mmCIF file of C-alpha atoms and ligand atoms in Angstrom:
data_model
loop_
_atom_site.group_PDB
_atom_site.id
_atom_site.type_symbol
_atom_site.label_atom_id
_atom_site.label_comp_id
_atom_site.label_asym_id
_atom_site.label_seq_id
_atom_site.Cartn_x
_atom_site.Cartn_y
_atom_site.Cartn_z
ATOM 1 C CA UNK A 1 208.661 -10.549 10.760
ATOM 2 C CA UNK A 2 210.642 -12.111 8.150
ATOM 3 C CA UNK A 3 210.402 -12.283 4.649
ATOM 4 C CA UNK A 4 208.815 -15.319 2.651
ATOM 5 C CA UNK A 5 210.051 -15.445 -1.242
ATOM 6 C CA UNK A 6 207.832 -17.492 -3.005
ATOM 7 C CA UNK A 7 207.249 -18.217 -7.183
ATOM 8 C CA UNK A 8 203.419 -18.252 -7.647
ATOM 9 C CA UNK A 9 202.596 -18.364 -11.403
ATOM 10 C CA UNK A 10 205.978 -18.076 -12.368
ATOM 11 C CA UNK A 11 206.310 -14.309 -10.451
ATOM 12 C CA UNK A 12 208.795 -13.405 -7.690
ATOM 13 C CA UNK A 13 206.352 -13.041 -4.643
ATOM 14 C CA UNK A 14 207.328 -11.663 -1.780
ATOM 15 C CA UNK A 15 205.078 -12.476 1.434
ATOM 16 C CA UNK A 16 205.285 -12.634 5.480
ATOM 17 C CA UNK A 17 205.114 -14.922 7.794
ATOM 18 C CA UNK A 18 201.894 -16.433 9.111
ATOM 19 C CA UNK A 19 200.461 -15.169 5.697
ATOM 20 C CA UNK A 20 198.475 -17.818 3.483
ATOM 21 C CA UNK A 21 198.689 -18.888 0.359
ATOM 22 C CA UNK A 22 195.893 -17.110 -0.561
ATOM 23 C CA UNK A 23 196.951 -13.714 0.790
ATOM 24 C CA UNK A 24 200.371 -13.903 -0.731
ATOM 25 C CA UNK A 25 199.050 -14.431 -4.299
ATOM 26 C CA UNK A 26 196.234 -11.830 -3.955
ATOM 27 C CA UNK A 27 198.695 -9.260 -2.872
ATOM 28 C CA UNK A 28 200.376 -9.850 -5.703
ATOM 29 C CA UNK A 29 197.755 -9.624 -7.950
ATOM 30 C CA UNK A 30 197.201 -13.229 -8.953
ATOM 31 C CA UNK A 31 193.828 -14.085 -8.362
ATOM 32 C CA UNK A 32 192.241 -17.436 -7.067
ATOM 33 C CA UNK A 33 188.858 -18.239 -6.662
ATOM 34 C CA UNK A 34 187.102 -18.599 -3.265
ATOM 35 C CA UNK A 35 183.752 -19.311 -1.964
ATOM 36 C CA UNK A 36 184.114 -19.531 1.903
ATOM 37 C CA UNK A 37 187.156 -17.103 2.016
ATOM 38 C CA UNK A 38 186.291 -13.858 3.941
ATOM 39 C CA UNK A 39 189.533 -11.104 4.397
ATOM 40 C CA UNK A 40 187.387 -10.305 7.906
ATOM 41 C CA UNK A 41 187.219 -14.354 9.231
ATOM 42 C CA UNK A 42 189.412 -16.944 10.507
ATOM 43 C CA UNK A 43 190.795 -19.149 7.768
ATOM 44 C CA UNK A 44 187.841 -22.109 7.254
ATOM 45 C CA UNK A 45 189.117 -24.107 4.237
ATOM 46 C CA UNK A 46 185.411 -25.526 3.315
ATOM 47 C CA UNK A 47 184.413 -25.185 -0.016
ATOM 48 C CA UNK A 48 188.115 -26.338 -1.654
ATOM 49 C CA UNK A 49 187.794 -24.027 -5.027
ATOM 50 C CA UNK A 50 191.432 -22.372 -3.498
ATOM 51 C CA UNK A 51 192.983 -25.109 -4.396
ATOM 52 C CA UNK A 52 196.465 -24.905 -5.783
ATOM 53 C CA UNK A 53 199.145 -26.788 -6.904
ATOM 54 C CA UNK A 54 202.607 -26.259 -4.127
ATOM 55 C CA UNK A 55 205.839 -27.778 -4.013
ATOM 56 C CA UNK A 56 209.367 -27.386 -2.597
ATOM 57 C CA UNK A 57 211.958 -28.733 -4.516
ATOM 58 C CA UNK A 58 209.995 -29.707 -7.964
ATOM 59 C CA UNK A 59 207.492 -32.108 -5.695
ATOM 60 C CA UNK A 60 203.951 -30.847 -5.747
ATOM 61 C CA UNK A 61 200.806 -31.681 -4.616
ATOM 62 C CA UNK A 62 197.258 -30.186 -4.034
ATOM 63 C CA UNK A 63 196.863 -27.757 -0.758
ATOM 64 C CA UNK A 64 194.383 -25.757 -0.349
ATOM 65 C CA UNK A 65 195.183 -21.898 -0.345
ATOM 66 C CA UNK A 66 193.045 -20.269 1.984
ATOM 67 C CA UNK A 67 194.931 -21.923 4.605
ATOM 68 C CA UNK A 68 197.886 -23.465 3.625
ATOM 69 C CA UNK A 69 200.946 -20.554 5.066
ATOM 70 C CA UNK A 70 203.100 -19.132 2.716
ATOM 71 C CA UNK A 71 206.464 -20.736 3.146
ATOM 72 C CA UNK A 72 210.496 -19.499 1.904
ATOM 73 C CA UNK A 73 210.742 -21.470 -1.475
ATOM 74 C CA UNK A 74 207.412 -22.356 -2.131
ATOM 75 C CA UNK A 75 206.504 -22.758 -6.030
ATOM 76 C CA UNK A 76 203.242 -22.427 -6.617
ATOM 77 C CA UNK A 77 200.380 -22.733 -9.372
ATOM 78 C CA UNK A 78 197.163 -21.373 -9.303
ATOM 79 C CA UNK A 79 196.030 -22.886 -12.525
ATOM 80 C CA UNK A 80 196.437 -25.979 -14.390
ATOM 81 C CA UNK A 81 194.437 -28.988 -16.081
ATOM 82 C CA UNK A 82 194.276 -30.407 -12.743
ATOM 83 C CA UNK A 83 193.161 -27.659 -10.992
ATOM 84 C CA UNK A 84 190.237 -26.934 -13.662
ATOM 85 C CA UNK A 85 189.051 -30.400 -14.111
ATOM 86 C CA UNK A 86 188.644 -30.359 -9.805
ATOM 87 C CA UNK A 87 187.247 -27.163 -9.692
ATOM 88 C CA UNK A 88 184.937 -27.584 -12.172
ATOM 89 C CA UNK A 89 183.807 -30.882 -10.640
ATOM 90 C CA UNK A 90 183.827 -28.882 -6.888
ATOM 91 C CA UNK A 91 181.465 -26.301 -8.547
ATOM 92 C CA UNK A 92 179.265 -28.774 -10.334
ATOM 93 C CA UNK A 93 178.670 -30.453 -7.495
ATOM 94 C CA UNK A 94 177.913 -27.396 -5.656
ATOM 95 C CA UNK A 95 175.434 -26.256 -8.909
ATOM 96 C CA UNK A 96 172.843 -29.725 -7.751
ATOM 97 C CA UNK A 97 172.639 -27.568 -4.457
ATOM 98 C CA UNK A 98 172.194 -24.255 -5.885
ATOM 99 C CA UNK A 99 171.741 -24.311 -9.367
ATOM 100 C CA UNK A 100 170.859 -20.397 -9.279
ATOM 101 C CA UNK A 101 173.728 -19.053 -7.177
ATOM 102 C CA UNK A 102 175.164 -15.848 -9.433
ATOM 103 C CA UNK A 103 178.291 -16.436 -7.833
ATOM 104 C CA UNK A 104 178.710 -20.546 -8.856
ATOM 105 C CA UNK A 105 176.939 -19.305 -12.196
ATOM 106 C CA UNK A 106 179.951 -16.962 -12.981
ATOM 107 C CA UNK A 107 182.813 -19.299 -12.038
ATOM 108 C CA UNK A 108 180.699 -22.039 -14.216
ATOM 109 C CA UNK A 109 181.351 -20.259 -17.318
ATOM 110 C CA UNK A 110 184.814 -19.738 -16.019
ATOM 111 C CA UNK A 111 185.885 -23.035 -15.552
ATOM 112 C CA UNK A 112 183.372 -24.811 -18.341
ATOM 113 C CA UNK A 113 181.342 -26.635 -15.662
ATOM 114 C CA UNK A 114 177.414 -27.387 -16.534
ATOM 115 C CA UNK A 115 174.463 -27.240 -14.569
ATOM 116 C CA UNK A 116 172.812 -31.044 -15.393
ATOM 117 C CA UNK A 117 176.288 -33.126 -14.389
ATOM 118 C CA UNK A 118 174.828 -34.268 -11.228
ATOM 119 C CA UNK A 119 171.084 -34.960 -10.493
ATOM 120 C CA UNK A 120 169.322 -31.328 -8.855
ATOM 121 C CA UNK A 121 169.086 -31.311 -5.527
ATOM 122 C CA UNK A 122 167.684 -28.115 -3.977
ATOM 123 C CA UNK A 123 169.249 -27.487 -0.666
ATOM 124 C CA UNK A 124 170.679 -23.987 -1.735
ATOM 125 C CA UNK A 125 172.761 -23.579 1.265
ATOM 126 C CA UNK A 126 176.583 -24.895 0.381
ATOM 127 C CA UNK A 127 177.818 -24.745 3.922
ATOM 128 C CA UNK A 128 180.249 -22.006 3.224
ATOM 129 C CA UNK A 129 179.838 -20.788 6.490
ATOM 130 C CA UNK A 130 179.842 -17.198 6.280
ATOM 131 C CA UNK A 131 177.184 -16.599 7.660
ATOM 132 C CA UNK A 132 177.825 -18.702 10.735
ATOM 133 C CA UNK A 133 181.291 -17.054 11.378
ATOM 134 C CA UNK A 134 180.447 -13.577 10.324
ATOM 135 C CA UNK A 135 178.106 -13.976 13.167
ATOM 136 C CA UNK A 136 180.526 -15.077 15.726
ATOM 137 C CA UNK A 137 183.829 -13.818 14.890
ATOM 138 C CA UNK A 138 182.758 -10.324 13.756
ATOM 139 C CA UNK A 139 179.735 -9.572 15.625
ATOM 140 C CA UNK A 140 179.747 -12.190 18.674
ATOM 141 C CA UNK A 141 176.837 -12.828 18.583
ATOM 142 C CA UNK A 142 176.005 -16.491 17.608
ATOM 143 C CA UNK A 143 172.695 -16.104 16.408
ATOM 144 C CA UNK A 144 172.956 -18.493 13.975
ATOM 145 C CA UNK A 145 175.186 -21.836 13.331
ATOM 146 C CA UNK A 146 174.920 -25.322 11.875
ATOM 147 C CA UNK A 147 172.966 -28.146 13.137
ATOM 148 C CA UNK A 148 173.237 -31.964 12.412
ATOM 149 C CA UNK A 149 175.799 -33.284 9.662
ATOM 150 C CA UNK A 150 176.903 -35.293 6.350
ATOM 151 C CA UNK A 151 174.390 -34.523 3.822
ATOM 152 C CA UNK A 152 171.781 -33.246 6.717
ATOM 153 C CA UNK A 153 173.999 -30.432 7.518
ATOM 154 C CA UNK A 154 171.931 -27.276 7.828
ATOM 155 C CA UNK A 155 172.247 -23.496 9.216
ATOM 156 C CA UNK A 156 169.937 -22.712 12.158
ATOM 157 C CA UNK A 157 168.960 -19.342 13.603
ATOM 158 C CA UNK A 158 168.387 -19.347 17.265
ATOM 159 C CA UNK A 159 165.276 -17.942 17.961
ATOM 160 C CA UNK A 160 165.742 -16.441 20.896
ATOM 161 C CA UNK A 161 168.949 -14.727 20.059
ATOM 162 C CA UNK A 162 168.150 -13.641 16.113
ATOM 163 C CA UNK A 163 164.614 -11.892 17.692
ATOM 164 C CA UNK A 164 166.782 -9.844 19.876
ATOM 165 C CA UNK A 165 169.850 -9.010 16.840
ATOM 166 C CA UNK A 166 169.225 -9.724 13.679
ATOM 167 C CA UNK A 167 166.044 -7.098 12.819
ATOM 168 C CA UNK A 168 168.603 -4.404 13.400
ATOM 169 C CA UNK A 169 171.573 -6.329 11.724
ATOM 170 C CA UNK A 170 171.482 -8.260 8.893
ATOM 171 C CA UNK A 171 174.937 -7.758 7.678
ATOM 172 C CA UNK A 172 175.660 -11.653 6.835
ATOM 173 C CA UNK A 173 172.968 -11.239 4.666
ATOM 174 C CA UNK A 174 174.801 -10.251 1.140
ATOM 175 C CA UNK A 175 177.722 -12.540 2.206
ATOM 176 C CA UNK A 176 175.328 -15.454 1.045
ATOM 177 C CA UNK A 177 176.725 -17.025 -2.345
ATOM 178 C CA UNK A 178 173.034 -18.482 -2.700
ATOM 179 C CA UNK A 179 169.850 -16.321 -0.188
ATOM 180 C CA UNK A 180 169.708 -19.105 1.695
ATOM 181 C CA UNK A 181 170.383 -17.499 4.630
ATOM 182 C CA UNK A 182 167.155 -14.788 3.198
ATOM 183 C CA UNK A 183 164.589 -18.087 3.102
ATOM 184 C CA UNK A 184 166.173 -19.416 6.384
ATOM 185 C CA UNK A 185 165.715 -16.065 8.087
ATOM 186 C CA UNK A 186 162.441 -15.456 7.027
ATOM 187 C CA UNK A 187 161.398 -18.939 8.233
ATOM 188 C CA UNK A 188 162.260 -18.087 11.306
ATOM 189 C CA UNK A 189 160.755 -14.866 11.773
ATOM 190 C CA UNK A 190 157.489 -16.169 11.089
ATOM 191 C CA UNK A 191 157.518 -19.609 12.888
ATOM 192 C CA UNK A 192 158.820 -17.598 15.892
ATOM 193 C CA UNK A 193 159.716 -13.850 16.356
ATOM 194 C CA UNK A 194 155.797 -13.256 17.675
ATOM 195 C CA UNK A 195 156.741 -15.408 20.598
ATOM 196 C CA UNK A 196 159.943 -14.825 21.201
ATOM 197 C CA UNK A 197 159.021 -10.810 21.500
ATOM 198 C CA UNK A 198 156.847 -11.555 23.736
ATOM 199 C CA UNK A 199 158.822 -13.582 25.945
ATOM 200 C CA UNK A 200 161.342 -10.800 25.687
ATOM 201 C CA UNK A 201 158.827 -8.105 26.640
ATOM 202 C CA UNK A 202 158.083 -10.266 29.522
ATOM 203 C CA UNK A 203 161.323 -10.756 31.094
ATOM 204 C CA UNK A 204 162.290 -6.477 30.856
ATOM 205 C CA UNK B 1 163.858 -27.728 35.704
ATOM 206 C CA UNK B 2 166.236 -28.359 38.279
ATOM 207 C CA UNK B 3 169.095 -26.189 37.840
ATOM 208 C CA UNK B 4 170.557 -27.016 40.598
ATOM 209 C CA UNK B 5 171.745 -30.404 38.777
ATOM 210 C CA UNK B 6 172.987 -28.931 35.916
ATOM 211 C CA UNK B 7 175.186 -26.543 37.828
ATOM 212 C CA UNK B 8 176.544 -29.528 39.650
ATOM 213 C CA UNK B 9 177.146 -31.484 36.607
ATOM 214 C CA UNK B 10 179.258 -28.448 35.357
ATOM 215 C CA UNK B 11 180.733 -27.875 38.684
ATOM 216 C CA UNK B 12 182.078 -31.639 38.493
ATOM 217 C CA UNK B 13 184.159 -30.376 35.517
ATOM 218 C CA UNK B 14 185.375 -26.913 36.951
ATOM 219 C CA UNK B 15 183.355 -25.211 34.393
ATOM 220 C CA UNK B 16 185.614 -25.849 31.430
ATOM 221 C CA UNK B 17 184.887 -25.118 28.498
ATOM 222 C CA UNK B 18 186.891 -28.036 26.964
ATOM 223 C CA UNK B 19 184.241 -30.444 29.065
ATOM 224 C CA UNK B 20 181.235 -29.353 27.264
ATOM 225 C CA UNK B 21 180.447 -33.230 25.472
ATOM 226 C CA UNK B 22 180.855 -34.593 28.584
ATOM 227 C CA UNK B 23 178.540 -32.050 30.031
ATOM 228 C CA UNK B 24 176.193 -32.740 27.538
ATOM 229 C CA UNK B 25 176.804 -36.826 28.089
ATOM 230 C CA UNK B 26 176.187 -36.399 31.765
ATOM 231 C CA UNK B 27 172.819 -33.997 31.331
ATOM 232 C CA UNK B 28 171.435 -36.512 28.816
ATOM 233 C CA UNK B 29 172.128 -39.785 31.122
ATOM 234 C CA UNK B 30 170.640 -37.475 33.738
ATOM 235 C CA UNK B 31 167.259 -36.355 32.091
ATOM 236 C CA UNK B 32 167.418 -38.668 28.889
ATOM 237 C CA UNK B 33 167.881 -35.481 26.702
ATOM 238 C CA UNK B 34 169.061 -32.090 26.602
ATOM 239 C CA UNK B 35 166.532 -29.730 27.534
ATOM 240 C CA UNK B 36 166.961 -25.991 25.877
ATOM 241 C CA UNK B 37 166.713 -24.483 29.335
ATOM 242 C CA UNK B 38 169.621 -26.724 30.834
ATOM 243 C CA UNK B 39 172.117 -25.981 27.449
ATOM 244 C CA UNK B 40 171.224 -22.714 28.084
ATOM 245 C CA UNK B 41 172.899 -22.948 31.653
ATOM 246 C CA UNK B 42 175.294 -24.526 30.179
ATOM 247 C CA UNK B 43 175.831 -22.223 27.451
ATOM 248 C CA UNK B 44 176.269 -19.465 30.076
ATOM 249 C CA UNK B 45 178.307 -20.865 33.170
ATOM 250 C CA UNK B 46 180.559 -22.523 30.107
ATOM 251 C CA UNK B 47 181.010 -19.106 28.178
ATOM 252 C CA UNK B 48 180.265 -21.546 24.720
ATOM 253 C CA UNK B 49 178.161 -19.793 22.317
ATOM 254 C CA UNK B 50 174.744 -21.615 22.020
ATOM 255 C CA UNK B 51 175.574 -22.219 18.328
ATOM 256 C CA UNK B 52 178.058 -24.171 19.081
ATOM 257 C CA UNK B 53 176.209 -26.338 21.534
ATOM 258 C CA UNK B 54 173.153 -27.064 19.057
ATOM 259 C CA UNK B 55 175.959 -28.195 16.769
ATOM 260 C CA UNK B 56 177.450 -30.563 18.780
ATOM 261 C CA UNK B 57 174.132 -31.859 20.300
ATOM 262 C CA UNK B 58 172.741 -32.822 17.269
ATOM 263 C CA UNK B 59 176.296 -34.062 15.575
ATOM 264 C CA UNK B 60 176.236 -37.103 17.602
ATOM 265 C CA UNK B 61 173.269 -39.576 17.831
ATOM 266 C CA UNK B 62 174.192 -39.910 21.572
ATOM 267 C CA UNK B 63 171.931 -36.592 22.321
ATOM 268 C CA UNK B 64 168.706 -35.921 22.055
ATOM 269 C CA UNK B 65 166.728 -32.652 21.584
ATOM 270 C CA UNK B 66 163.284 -34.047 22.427
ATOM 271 C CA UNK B 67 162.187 -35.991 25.810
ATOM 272 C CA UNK B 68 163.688 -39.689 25.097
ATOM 273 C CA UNK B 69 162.565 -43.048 27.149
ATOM 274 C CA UNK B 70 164.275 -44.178 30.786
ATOM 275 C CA UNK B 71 164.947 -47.132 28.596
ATOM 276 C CA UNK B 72 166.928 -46.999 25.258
ATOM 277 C CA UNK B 73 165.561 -50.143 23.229
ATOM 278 C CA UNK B 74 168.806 -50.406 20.441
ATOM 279 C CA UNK B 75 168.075 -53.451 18.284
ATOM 280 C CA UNK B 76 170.713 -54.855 15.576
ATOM 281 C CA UNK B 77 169.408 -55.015 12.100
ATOM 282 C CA UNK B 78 173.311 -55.548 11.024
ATOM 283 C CA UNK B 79 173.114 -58.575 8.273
ATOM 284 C CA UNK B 80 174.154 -61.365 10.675
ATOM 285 C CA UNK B 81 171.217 -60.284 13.114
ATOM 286 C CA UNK B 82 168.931 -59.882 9.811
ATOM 287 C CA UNK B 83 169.187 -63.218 8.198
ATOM 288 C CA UNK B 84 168.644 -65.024 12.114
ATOM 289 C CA UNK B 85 165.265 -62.779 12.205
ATOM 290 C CA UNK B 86 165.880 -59.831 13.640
ATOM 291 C CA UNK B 87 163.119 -58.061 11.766
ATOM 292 C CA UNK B 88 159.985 -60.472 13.747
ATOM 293 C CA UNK B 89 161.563 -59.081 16.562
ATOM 294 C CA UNK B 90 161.465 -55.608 16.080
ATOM 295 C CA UNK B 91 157.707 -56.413 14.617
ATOM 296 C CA UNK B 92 156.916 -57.712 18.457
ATOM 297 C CA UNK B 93 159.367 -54.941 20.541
ATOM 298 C CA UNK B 94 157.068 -52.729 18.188
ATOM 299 C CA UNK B 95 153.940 -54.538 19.620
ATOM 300 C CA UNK B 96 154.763 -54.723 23.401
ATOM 301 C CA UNK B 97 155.991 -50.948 22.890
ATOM 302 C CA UNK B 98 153.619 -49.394 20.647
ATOM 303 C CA UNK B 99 156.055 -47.687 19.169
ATOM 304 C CA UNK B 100 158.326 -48.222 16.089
ATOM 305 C CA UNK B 101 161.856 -47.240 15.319
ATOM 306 C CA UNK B 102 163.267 -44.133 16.352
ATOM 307 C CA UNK B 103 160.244 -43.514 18.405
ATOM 308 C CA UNK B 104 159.775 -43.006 22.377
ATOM 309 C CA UNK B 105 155.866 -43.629 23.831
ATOM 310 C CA UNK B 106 154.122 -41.163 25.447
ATOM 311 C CA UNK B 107 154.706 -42.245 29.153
ATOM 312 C CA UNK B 108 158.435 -41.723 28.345
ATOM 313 C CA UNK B 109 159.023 -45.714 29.196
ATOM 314 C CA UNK B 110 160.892 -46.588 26.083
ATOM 315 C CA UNK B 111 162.834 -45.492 22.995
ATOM 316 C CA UNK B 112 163.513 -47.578 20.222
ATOM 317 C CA UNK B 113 166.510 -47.494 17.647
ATOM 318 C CA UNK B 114 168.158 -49.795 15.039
ATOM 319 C CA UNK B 115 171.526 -50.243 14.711
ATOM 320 C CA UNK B 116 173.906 -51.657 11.951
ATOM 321 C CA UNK B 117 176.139 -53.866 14.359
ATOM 322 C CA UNK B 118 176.482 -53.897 17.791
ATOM 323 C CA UNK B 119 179.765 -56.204 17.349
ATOM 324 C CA UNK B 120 178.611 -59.513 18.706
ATOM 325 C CA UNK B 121 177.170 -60.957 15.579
ATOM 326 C CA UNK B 122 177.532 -64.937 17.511
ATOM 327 C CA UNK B 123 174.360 -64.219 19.699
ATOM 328 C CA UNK B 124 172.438 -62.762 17.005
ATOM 329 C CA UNK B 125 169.489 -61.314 16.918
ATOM 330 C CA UNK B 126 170.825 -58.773 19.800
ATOM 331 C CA UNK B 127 169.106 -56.739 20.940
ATOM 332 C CA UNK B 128 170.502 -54.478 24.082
ATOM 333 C CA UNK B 129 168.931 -52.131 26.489
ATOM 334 C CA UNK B 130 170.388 -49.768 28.283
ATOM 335 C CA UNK B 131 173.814 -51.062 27.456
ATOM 336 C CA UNK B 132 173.095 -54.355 28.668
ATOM 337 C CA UNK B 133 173.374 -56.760 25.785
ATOM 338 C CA UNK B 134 170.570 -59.663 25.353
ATOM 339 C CA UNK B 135 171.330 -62.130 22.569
ATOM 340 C CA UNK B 136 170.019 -64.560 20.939
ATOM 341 C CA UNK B 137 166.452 -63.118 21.088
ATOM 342 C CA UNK B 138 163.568 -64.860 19.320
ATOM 343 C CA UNK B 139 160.618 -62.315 18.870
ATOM 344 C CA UNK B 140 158.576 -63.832 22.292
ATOM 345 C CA UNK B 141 161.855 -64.129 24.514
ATOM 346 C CA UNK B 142 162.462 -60.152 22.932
ATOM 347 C CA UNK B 143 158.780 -59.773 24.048
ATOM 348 C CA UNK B 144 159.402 -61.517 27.507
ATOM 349 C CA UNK B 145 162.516 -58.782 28.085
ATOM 350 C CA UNK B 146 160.769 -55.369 27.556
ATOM 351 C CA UNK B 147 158.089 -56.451 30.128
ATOM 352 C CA UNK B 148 160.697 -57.191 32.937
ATOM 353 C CA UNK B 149 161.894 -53.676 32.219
ATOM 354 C CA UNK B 150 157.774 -51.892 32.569
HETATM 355 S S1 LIG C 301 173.286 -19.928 4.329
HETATM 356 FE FE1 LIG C 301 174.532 -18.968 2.733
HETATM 357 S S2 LIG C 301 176.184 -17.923 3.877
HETATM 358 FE FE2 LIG C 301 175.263 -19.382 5.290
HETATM 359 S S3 LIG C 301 176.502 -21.263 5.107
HETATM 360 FE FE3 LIG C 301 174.763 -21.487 3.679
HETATM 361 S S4 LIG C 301 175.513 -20.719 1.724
HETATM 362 FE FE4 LIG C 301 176.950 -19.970 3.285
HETATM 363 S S1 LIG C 302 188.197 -20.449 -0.068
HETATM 364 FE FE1 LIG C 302 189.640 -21.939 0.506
HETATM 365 S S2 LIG C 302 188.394 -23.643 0.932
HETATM 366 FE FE2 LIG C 302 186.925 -22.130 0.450
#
């Protein structure tokens, strides 16, 4: 593997290749903040707070870190005007979904963004996808994923699978930035774990 | 359910994985939607997670989860198609139907849907069913067409 020297912040960085961004500056103890960033799941690039500023050369533009790869020259910034005034838009827009989300609250008061920017609404889940991948890359199980899109985008337990795993599983649970997954699950249990059980029962 | 269908439809593809939408295209032509039982086939002679599948099946408004019409009713309330009057004639498709947009009647004859454009804006209002395009439709002429199709 070869080596990677990059500037993040102004520090000599040292990575390797096929690392990210991300990885590179966290192993050197420059910290960025993520949302849909897991150490345990593919790269997803959803939520954008990674954002940084990258450049070879003096040109630099926006990537995002969590899955932009660490490159031999790259200078990079983790923080600047432009990088607070989007992420404190990103998270502001994310607060209308889930205006009670400990982890948006915290990077709020980081990055000076307020709760009443944009008009409340409620849908709690902010499509990190955690959940969904935790699911399926770590426990292969795919008892849960996304249905329809745009603005109608929603997570979705399968029934028939999340009867048979999740009671004993529950490990995406504290991965949720907002207990959306919680309400979803419990929806689900009681519109249809009776029947499903029983259907199970049958076919044993 | 005739599984015997589905596996065919997935044997026309070698069971790849990469062919799942046009599984799914060829299931919902087939029944006019995707029963669970058949993506569950598919979800198992395919080896794609049923996540995945749900995801994709209700992405595009080509699928349907619930039991649609044999015949798909799209009408064009795109602006040209609006000022010439398309909305009397989705009043009478609604009459000789009984049903109203986005809607399929209980005998499973028809499903209705709007649409912004259909791209032929000249014959407006057009209205097309099952991919065959009738244009310049007054609301009794729209009337006249549904019949031939009962
Ligand atoms: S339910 Fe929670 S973990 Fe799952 S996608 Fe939504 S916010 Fe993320
Ligand atoms: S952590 Fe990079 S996009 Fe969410």
């Amino acid at each position: 593997m070869s080596e990677i020297h990059m500037h993040i912040d102004g520090a000599q960085v040292l990575a390797t290749e096929g690392m990210t961004v991300l990885e590179a500056s966290r192993k050197a103890g420059i910290s960025i903040p993520t949302l849909c960033h897991h150490e345990a799941l593919k790269p997803f690039g959803g939520c954008r707070l990674c954002l940084v500023e990258a450049g070879l050369h003096g040109r630099k533009r926006l990537v995002v870190s969590c899955v932009y790869l660490a490159q031999d020259g790259l200078v990079v910034r983790t923080r600047s005007q432009r990088i607070d005034r989007i992420r404190k838009t990103l998270l502001e827009l994310l607060l209308a979904h889930a205006p009670d989300s400990p982890q948006l609250q915290d990077l709020a008061v980081e990055y000076g963004a307020s709760r009443g920017r944009f008009e409340k609404e409620p849908s709690f889940c902010i499509h990190c996808g955690l959940c969904v991948r935790y699911c399926d890359e770590v426990k292969g199980k795919g008892a849960i994923g996304f249905i329809n899109r745009g603005f109608k985008k929603e997570i979705s337990f399968i029934p028939r699978i999340a009867a048979r795993e999740c009671p004993t599983c529950k490990e995406c649970f504290p991965l949720c930035p907002t207990s959306w997954l919680q309400a979803a699950f419990v929806l689900v249990e009681a519109f249809s774990f009776k029947q499903q059980k029983e259907v199970l029962s049958k076919s044993t | 359910m005739e599984m015997d269908r589905i596996d065919q439809i997935v044997d026309r593809y070698r069971a790849e994985p990469s062919a799942l939408i046009q599984v799914l295209l060829d299931i919902q032509a087939m029944f006019h939607w995707l029963p669970t039982e058949a993506l569950e086939r598919v979800s198992r002679s395919l080896g794609v997670p049923m996540a995945r599948i749900r995801h994709i099946a209700t992405f595009y408004k080509a699928f349907s989860l619930a039991p649609r019409g044999r015949h798909e009713i799209h009408l064009c309330m795109g602006t040209a198609c609006h000022v010439r009057g398309a909305p009397r004639v989705l009043d009478s498709l609604t009459e000789v139907t009984g049903i109203g947009p986005g809607e399929t009647d209980l005998d499973l004859d028809f499903s209705l849907e709007t649409v912004n454009c259909l791209g032929c804006c000249a014959l407006g209002p057009v209205m097309e069913i099952d991919g065959k395009t009738h244009g310049k439709m007054s609301p009794a002429r729209a009337a006249a067409v549904v019949e031939s199709y009962k």
